[in-house]
PDB file of N, CA and C in Angstrom:
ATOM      1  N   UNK M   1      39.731  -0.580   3.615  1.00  0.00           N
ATOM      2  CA  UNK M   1      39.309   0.798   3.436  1.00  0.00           C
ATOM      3  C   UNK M   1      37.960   0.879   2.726  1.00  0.00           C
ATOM      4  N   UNK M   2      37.662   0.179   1.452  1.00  0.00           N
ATOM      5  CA  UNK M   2      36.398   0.207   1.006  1.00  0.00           C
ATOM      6  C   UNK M   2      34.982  -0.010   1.565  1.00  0.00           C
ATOM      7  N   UNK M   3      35.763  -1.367   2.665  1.00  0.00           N
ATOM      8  CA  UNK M   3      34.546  -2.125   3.433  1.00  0.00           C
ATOM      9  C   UNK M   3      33.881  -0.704   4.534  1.00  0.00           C
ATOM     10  N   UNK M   4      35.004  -0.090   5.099  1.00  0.00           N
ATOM     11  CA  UNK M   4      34.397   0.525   5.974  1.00  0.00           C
ATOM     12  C   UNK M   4      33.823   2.084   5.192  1.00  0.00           C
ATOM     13  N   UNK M   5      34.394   2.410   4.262  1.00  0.00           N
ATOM     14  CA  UNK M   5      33.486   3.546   3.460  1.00  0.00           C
ATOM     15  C   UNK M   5      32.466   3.625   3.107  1.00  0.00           C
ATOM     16  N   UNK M   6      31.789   1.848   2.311  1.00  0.00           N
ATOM     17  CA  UNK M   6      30.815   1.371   1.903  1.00  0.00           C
ATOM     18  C   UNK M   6      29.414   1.593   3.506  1.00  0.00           C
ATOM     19  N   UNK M   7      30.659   0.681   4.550  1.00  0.00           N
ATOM     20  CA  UNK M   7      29.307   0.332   6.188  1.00  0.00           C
ATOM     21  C   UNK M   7      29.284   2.314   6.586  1.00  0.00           C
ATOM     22  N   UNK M   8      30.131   2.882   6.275  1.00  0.00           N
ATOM     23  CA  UNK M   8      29.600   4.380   6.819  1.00  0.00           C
ATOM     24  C   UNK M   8      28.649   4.841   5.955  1.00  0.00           C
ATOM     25  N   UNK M   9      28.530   4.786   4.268  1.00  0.00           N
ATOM     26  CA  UNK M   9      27.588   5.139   3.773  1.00  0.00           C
ATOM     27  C   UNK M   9      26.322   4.466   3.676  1.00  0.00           C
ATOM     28  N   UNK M  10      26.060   3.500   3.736  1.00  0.00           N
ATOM     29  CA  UNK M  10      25.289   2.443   4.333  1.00  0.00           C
ATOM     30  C   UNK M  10      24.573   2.957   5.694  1.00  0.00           C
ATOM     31  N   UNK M  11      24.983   3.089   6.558  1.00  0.00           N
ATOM     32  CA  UNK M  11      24.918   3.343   8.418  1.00  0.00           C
ATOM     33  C   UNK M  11      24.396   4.993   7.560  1.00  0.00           C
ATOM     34  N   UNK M  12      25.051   5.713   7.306  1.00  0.00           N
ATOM     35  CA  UNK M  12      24.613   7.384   7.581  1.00  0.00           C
ATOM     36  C   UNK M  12      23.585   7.961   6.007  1.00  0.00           C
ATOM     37  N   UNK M  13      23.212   6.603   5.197  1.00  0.00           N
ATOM     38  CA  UNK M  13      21.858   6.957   4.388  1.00  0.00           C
ATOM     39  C   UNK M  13      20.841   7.231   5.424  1.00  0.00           C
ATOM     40  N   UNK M  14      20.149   8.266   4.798  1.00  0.00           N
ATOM     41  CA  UNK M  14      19.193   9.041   4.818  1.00  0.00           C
ATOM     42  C   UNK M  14      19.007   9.321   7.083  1.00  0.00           C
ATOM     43  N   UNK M  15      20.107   9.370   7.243  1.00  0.00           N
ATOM     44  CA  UNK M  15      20.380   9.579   8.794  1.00  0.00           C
ATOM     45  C   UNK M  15      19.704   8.900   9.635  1.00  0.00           C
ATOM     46  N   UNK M  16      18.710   9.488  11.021  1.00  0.00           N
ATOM     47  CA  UNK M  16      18.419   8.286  11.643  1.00  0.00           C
ATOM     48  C   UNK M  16      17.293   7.654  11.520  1.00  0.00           C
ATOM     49  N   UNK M  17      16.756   7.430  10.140  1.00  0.00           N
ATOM     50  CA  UNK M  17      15.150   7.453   9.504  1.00  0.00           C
ATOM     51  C   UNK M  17      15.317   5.596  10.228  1.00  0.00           C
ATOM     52  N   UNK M  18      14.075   5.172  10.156  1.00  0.00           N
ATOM     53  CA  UNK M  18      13.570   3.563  10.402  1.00  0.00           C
ATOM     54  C   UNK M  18      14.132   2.974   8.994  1.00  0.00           C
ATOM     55  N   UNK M  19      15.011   1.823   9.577  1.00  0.00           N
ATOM     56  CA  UNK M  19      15.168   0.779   8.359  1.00  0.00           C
ATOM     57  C   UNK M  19      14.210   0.548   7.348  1.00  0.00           C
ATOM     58  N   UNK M  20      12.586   0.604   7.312  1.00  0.00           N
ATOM     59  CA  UNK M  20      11.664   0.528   6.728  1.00  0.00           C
ATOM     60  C   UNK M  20      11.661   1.617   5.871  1.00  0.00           C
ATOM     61  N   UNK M  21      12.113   2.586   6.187  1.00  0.00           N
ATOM     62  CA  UNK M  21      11.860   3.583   5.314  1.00  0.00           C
ATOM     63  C   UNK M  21      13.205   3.944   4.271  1.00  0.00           C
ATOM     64  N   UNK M  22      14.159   3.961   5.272  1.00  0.00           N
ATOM     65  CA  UNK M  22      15.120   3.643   3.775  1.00  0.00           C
ATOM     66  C   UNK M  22      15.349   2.119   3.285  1.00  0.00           C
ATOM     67  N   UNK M  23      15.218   1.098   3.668  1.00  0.00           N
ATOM     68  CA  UNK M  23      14.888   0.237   2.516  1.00  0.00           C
ATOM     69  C   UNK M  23      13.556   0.309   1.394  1.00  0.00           C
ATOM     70  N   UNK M  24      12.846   0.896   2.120  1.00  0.00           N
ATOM     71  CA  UNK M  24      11.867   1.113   0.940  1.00  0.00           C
ATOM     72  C   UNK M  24      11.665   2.617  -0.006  1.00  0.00           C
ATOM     73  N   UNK M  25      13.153   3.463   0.369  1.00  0.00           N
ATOM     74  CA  UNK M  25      13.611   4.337  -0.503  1.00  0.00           C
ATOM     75  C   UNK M  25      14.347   3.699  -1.764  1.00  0.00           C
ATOM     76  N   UNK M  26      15.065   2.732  -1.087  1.00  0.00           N
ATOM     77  CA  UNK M  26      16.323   2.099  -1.890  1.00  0.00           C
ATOM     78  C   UNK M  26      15.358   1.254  -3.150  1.00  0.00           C
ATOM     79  N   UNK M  27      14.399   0.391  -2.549  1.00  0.00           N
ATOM     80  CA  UNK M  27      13.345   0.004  -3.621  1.00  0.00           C
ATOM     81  C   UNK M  27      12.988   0.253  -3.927  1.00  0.00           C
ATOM     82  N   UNK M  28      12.345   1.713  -4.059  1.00  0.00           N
ATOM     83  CA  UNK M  28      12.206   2.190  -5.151  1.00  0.00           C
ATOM     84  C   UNK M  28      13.139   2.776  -6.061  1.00  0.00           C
ATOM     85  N   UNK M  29      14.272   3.380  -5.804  1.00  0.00           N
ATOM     86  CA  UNK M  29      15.667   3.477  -6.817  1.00  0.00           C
ATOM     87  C   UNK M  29      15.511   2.560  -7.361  1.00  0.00           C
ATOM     88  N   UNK M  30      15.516   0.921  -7.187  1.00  0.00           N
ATOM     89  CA  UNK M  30      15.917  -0.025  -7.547  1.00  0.00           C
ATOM     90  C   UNK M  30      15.363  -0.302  -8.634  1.00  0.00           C
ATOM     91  N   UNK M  31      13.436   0.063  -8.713  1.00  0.00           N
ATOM     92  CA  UNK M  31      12.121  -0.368  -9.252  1.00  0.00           C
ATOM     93  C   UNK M  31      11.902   0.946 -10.444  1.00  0.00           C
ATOM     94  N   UNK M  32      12.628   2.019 -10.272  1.00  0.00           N
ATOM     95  CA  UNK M  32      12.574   3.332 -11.028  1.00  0.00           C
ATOM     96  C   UNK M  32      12.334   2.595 -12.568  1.00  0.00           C
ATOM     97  N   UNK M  33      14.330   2.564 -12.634  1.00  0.00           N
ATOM     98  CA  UNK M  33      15.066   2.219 -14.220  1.00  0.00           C
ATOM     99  C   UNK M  33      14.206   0.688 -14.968  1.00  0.00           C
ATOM    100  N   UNK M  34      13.934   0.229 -13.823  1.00  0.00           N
ATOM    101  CA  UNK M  34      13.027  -1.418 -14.671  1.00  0.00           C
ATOM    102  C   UNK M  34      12.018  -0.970 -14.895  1.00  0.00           C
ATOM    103  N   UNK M  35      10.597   0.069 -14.279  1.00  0.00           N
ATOM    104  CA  UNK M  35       9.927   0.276 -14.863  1.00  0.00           C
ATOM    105  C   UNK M  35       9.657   1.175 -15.633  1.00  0.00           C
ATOM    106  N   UNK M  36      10.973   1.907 -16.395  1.00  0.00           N
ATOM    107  CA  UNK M  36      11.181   3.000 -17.018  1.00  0.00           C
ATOM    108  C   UNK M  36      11.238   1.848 -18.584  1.00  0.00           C
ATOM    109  N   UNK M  37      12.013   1.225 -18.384  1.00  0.00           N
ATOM    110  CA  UNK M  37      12.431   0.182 -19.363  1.00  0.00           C
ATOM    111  C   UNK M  37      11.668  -0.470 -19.630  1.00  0.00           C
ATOM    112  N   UNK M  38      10.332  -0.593 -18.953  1.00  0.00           N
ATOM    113  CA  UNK M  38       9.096  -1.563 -19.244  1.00  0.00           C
ATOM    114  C   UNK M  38       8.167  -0.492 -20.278  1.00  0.00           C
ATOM    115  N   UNK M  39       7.892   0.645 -19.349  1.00  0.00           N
ATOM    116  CA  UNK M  39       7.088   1.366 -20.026  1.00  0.00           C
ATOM    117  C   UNK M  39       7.137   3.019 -19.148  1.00  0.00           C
ATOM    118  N   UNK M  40       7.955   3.856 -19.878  1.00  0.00           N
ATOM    119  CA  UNK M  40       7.691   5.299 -19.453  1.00  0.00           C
ATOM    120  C   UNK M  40       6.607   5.906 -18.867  1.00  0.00           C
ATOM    121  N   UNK M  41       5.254   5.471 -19.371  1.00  0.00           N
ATOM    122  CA  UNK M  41       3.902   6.394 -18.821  1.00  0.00           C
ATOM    123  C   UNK M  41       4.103   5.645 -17.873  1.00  0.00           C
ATOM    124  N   UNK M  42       4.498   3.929 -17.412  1.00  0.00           N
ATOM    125  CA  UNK M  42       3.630   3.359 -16.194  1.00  0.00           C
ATOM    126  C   UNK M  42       5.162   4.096 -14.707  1.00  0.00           C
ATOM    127  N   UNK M  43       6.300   4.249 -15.273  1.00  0.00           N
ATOM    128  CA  UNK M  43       7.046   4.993 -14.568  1.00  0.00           C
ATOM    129  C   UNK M  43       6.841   6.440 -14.187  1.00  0.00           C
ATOM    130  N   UNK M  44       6.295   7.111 -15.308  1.00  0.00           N
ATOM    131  CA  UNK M  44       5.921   8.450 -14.623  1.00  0.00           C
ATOM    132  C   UNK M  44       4.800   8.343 -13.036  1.00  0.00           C
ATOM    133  N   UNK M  45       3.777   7.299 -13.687  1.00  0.00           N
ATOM    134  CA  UNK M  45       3.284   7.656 -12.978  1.00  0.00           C
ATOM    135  C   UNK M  45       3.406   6.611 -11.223  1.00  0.00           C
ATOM    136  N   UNK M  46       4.199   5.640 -11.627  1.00  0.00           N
ATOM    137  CA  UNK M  46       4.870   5.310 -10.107  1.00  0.00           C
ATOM    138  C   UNK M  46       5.983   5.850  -9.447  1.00  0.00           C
ATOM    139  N   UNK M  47       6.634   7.247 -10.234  1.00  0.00           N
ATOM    140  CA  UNK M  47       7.350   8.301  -9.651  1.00  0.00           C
ATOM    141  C   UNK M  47       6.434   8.922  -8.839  1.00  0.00           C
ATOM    142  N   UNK M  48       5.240   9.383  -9.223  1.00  0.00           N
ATOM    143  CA  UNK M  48       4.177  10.333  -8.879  1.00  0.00           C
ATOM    144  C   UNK M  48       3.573   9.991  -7.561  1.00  0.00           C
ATOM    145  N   UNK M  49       2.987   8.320  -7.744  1.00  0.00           N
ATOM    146  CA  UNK M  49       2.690   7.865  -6.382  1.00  0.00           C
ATOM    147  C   UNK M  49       4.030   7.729  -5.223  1.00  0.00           C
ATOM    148  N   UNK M  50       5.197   7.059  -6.108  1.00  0.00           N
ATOM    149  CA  UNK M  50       6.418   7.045  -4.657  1.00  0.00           C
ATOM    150  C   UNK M  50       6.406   8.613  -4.162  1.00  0.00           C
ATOM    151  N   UNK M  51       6.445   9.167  -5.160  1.00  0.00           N
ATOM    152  CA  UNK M  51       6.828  10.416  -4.103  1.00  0.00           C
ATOM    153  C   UNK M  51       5.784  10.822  -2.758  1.00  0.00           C
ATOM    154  N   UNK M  52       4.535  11.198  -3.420  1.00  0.00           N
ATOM    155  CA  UNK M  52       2.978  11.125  -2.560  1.00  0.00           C
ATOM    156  C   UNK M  52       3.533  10.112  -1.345  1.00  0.00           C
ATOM    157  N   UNK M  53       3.714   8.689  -1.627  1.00  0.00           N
ATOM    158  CA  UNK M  53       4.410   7.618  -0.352  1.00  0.00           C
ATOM    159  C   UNK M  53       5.183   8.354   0.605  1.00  0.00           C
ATOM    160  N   UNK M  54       6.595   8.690  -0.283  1.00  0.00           N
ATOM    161  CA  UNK M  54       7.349   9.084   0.844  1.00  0.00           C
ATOM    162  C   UNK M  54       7.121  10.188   1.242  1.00  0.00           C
ATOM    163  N   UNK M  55       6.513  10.893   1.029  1.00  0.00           N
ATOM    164  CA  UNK M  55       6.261  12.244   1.722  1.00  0.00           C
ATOM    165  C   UNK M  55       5.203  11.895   2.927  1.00  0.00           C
ATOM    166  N   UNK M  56       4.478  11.212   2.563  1.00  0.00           N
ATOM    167  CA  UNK M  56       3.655  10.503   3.825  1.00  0.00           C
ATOM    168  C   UNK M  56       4.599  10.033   4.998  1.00  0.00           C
ATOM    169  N   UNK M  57       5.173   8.929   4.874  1.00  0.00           N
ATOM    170  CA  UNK M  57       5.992   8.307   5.660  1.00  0.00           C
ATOM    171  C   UNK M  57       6.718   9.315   6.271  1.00  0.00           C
ATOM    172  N   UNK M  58       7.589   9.863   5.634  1.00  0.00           N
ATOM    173  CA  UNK M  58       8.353  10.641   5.819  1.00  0.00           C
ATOM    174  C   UNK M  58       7.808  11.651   7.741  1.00  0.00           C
ATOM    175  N   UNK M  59       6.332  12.347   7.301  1.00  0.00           N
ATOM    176  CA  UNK M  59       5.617  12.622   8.269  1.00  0.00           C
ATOM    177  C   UNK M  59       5.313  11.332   9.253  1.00  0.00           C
ATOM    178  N   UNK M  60       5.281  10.279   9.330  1.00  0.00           N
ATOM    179  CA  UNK M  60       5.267   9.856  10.087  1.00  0.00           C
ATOM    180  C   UNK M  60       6.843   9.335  11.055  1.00  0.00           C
ATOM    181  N   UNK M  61       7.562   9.435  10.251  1.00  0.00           N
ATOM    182  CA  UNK M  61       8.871   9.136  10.937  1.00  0.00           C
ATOM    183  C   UNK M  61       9.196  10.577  11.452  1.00  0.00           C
ATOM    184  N   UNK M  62       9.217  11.321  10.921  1.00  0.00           N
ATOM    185  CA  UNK M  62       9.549  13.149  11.104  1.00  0.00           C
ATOM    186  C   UNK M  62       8.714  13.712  11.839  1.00  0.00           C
ATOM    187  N   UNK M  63       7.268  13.688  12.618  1.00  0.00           N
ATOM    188  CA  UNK M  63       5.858  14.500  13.037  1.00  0.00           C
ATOM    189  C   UNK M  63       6.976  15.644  12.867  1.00  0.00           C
ATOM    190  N   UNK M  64       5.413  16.762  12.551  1.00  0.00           N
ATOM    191  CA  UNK M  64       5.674  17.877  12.683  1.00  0.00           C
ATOM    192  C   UNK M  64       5.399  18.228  14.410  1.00  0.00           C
ATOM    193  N   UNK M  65       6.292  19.539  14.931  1.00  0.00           N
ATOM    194  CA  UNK M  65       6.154  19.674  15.963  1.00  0.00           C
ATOM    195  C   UNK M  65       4.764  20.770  16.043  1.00  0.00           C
ATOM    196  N   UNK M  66       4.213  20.707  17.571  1.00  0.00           N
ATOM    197  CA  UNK M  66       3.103  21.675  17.745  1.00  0.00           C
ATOM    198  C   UNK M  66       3.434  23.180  17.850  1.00  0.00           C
TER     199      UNK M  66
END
């Protein structure tokens, strides 16, 4: 029961986006709390750029329509 709860939430993160893009959502979750723990200002401000990132990407996996 766990195995297959775990592969559905796994399979239906962030829906049918490119593996590239949610693994490199997940790395940054991952990269948040360590560089929060290193140093707060240098985390604020690699919150600031991931986000700027994924909002990019994001448009490229998503185009807007005409």
């Amino acid at each position: 029961m766990l195995q297959t709860v775990l592969s559905s939430l796994v399979r239906n993160f962030l829906g049918h986006s490119p593996t590239w893009y949610k693994r490199t959502v997940v790395a940054f979750l991952v990269l948040n709390p360590v560089l929060f723990l290193l140093s707060p200002y240098l985390a604020g401000w690699a919150l600031v750029l991931e986000f700027i990132f994924t909002l990019s990407m994001a448009l490229r996996c998503y185009p807007l329509q005409p």
